[in-house]
Coordinates of C-alpha atoms and ligand atoms in Angstrom, one line a residue:
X1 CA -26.8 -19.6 -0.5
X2 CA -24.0 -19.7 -2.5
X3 CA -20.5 -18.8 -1.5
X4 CA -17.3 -17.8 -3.1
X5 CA -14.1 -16.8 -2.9
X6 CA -12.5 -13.9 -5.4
X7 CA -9.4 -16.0 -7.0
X8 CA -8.0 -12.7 -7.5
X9 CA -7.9 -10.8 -4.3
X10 CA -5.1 -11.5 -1.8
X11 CA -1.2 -11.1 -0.9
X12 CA 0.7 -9.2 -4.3
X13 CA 4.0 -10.5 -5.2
X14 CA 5.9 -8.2 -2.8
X15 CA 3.9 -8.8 0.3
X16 CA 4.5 -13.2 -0.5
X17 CA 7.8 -12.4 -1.1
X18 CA 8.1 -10.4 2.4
X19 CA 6.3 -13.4 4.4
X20 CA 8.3 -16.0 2.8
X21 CA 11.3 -13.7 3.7
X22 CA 10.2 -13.7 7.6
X23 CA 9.2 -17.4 7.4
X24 CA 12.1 -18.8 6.6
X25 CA 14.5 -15.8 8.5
X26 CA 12.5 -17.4 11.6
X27 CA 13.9 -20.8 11.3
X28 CA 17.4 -19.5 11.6
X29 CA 16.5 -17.6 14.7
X30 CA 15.2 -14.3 16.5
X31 CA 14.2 -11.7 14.4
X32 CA 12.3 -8.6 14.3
X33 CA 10.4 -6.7 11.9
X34 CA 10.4 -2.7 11.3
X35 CA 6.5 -2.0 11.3
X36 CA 4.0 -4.3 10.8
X37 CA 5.1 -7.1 7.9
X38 CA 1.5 -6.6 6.9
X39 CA -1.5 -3.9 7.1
X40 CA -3.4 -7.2 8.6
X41 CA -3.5 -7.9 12.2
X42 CA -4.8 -11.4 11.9
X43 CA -1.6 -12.0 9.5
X44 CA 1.1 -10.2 11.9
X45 CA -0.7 -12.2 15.1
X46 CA 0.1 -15.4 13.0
X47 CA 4.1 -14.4 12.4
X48 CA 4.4 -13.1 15.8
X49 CA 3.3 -16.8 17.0
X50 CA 6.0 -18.1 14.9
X51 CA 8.3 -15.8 17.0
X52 CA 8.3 -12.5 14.7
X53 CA 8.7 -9.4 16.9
X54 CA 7.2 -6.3 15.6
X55 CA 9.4 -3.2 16.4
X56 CA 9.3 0.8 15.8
X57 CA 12.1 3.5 15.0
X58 CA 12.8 4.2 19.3
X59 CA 13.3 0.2 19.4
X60 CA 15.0 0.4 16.3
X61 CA 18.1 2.5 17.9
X62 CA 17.9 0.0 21.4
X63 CA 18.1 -3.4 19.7
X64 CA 21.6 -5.2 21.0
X65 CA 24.0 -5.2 18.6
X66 CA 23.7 -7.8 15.9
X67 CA 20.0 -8.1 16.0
X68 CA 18.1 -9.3 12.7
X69 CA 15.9 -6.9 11.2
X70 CA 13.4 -7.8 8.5
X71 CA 12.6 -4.5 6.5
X72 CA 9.1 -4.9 5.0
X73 CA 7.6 -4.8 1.3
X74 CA 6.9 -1.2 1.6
X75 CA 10.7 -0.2 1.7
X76 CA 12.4 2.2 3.9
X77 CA 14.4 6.0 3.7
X78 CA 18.4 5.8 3.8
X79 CA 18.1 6.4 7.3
X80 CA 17.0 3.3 8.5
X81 CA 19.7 1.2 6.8
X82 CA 22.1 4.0 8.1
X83 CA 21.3 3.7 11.6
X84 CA 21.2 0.1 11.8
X85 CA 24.6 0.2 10.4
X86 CA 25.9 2.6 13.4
X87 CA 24.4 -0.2 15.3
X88 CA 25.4 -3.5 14.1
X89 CA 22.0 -4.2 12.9
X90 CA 21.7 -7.3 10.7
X91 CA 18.8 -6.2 7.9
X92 CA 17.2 -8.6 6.0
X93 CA 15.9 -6.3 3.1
X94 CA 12.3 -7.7 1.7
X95 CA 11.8 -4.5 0.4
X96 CA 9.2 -5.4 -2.9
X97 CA 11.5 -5.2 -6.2
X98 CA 9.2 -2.6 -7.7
X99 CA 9.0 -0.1 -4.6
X100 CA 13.1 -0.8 -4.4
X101 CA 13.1 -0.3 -8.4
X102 CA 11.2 3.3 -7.8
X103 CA 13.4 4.3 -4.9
X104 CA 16.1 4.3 -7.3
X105 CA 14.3 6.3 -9.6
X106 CA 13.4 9.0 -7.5
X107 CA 16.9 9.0 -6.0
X108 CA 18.3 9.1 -9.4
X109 CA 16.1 12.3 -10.2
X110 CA 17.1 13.8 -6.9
X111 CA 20.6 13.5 -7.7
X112 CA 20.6 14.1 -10.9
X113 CA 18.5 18.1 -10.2
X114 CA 19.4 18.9 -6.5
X115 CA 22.1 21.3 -7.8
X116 CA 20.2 22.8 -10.2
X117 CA 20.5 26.4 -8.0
X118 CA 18.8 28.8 -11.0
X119 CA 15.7 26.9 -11.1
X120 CA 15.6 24.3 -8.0
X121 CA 13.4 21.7 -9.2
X122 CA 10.4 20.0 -7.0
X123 CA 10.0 16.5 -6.8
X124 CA 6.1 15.5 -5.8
X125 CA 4.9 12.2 -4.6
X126 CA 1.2 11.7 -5.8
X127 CA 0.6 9.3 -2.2
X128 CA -0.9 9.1 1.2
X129 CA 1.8 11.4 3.4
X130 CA 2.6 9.3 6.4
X131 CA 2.5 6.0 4.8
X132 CA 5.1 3.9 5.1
X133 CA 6.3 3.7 1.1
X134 CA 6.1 7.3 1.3
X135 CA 8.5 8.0 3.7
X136 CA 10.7 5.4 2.3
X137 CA 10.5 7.3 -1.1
X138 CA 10.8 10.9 0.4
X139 CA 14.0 9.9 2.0
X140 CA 15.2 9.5 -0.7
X141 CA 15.6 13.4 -1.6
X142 CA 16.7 14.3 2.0
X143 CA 12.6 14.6 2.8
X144 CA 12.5 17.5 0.8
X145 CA 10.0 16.1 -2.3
X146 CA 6.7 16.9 -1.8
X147 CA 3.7 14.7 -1.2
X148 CA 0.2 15.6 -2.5
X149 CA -2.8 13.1 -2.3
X150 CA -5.4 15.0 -4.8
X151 CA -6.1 18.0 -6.9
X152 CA -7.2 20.2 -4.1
X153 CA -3.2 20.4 -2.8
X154 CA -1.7 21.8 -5.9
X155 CA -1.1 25.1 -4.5
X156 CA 1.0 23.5 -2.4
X157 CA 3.5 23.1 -5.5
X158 CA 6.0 26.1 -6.5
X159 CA 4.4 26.7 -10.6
X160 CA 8.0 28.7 -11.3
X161 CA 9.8 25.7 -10.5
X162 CA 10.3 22.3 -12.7
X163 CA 8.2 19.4 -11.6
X164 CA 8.7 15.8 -11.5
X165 CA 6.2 14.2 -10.6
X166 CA 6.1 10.0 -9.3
X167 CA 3.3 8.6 -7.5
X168 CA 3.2 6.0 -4.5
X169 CA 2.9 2.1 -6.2
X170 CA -0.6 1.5 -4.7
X171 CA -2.5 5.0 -5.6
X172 CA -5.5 4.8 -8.4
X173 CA -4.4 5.2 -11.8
X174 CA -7.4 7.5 -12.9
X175 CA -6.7 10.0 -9.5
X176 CA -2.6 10.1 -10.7
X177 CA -3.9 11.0 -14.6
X178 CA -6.6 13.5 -13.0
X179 CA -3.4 15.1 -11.2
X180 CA -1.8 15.4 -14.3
X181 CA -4.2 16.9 -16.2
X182 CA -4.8 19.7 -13.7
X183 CA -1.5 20.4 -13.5
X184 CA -0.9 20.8 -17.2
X185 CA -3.6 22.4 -17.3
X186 CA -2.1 25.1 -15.1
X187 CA 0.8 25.2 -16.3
X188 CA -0.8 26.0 -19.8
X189 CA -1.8 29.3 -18.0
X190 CA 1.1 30.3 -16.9
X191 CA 3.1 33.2 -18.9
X192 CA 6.5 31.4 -18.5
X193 CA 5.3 27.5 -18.8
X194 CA 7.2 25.5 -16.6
X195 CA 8.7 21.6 -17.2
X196 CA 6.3 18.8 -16.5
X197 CA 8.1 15.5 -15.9
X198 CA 4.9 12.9 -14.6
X199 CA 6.1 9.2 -14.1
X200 CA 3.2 7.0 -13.9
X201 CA 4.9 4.5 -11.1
X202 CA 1.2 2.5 -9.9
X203 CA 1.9 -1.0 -9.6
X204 CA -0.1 -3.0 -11.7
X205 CA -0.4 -5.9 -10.1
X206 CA -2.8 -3.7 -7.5
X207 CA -4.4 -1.0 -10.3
X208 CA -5.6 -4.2 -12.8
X209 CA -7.7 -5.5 -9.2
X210 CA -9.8 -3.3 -9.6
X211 CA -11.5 -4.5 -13.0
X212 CA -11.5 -7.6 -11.8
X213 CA -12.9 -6.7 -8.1
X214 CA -15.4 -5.1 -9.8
X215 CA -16.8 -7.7 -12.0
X216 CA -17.0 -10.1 -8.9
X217 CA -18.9 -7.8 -7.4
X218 CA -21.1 -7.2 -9.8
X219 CA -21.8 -11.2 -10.1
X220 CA -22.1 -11.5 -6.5
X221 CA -25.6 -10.3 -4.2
X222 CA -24.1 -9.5 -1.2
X223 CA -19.9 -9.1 -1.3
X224 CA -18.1 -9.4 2.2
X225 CA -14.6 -7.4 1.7
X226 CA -12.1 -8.8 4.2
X227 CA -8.9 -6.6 5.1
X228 CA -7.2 -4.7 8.1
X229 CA -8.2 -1.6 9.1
X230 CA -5.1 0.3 8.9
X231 CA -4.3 -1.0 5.5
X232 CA -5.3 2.2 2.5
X233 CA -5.3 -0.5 0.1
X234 CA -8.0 -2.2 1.7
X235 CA -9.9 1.1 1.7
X236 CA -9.4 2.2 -1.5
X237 CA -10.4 -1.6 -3.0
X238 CA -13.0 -1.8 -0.8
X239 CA -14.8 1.6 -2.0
X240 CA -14.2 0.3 -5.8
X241 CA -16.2 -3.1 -4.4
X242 CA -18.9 -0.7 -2.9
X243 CA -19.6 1.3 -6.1
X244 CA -20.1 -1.7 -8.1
X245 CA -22.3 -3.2 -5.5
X246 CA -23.6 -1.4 -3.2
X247 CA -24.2 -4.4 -0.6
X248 CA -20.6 -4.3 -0.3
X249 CA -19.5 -5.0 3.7
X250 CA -15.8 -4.5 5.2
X251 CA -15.0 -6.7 8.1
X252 CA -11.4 -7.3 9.5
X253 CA -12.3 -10.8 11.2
X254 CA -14.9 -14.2 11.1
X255 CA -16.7 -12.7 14.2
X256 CA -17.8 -10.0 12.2
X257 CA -20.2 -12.4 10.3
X258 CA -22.8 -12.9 12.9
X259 CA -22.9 -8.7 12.5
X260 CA -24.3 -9.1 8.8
X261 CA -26.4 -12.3 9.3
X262 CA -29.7 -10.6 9.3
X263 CA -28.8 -8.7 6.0
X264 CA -27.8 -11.9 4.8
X265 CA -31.0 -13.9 6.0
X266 CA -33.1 -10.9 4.3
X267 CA -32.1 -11.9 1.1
X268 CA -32.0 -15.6 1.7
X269 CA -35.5 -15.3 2.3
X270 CA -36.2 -12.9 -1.1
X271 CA -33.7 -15.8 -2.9
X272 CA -32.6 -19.1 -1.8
X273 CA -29.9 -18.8 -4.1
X274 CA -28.8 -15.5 -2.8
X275 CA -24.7 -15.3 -4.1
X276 CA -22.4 -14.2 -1.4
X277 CA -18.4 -13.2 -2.6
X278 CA -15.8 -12.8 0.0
X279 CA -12.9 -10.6 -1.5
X280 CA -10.2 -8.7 -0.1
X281 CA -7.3 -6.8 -0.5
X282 CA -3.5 -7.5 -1.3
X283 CA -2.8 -7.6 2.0
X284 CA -5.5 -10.2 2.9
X285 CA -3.9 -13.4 3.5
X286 CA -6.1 -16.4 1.9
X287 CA -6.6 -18.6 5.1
X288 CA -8.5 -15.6 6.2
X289 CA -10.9 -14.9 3.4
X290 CA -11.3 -19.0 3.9
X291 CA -12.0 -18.5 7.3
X292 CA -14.7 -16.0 6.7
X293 CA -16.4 -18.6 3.9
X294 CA -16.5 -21.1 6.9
X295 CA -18.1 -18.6 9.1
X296 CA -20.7 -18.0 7.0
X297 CA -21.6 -21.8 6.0
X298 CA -22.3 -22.8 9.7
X299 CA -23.9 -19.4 10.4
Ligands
SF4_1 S1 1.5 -3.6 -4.4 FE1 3.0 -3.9 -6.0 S2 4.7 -2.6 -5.4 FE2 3.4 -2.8 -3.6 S3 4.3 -4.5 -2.5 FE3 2.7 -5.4 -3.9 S4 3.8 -6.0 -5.7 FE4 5.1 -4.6 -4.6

């Protein structure tokens, strides 16, 4: 059996950038971080060892006074940095440059229209409603932009109104043009056509994984996708891993290899040489994709 890792999956820029953020925040003292640093319990397990505690909005508003408060890659709405201002709240802002970079863009937009009383104009997130990057970027518009996930929701949108359209940095590329197309496609229906702004906001550094997840796939036999459960990335990079190969397996931990060891030994025994990859997703730290490949060597 032959076993490799992808030397393209794992942490993006802004989730490095976060952990280095907490690792060396730690080494100055107690701190605490909004939500989990990662959508990777093995990753957030290791931090909180190092003394990270892992806190939500209620603890938010009860931390003492002059607490330090790491704010995550995924970015948060105005009313997290207002509220630890009421409360003497230290942050220490990781927020990923490019998330930080849209904020600013969709803030811009809001403040730039919100007036606009003759025609108020909509602004729609194409993203998962409820994810963290979302709310960060809905807040900035007072929560009043709409966020739509696929084609399905567009009668959710107002087709007399102006739209201006952004998308979450992690959703497909080829879902956010499909969205556009539809809705152009409406609007070409319409007897007074209405303005289409659509800003194509996907970070790259996830939307070129998928070629290469794909091709690793492809020259793997059996593909063991590591990642978290709560993480959508994982899910969505996973299901691109799956369609390339359908022997494609999601597990979260190394215990999860004795699960797939009699798939594996079924094609051992069909080919010696049998390839297994281990891949995950930007949120999969290294050490645990290395810890898998050890698993599955003394298995
Ligand atoms: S996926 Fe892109 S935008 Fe999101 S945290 Fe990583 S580098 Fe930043």
């Amino acid at each position: 059996m032959i076993i490799s890792i992808d030397s393209n999956s794992g942490f993006c820029f802004g989730v490095t950038r976060a952990i280095q953020a907490a690792e060396s925040e730690l080494q100055k003292g107690s701190l605490y971080c909004l939500g989990d640093i990662v959508h990777n319990g093995q990753e957030v397990a290791r931090l909180e060892m190092k003394g990270l505690a892992t806190i939500d909005y209620d603890d938010l508003r009860t931390l003492p006074s002059h607490s330090r408060v790491l704010l995550r890659a995924h970015g948060e709405p105005p009313s997290t940095y207002w509220i630890a201002q009421q409360r003497s709240i230290e942050i220490i802002d990781a927020t990923c440059p490019v998330v930080k970079k849209l904020q600013d863009r969709i803030r811009a937009c809001y403040e730039q229209h919100k007036n606009d009383e003759s025609v108020p104009p909509q602004i729609v997130i194409y993203g998962k409603p409820g994810h963290a990057e979302v709310i960060g970027l809905q807040g900035q518009t007072n929560n009043t932009a709409i966020v739509i996930e696929s084609v399905d929701q567009l009668d959710r949108l107002d087709f007399t109104r102006p739209i201006y359209l952004f998308s979450q940095t992690t959703k497909s590329v080829e879902g956010f043009h499909s969205l556009v197309e539809a809705i152009k496609s409406k609007i070409s229906n319409l007897k007074y056509p209405i303005a289409l702004e659509a800003h194509d906001t996907i970070c790259r550094s996830v939307a070129n994984r998928v070629k290469e997840l794909q091709a690793f796939a492809r020259a793997n036999d059996i593909v063991l996708f590591v990642g978290g459960t709560k993480s959508s990335n994982a899910k969505v990079l996973f299901n691109h891993c799956k369609e390339a190969n359908p022997n494609t397996f999601f597990i979260s931990s190394p215990d999860e290899v004795e699960n797939l060891k009699s798939k594996i030994i079924n094609h051992k025994s069909t080919n010696p040489d049998t390839k297994v990859g281990i891949c995950g997703a930007t949120s999969t730290p290294l050490w645990l994709m290395e810890a898998v490949s050890e698993r599955l060597s003394a298995s």
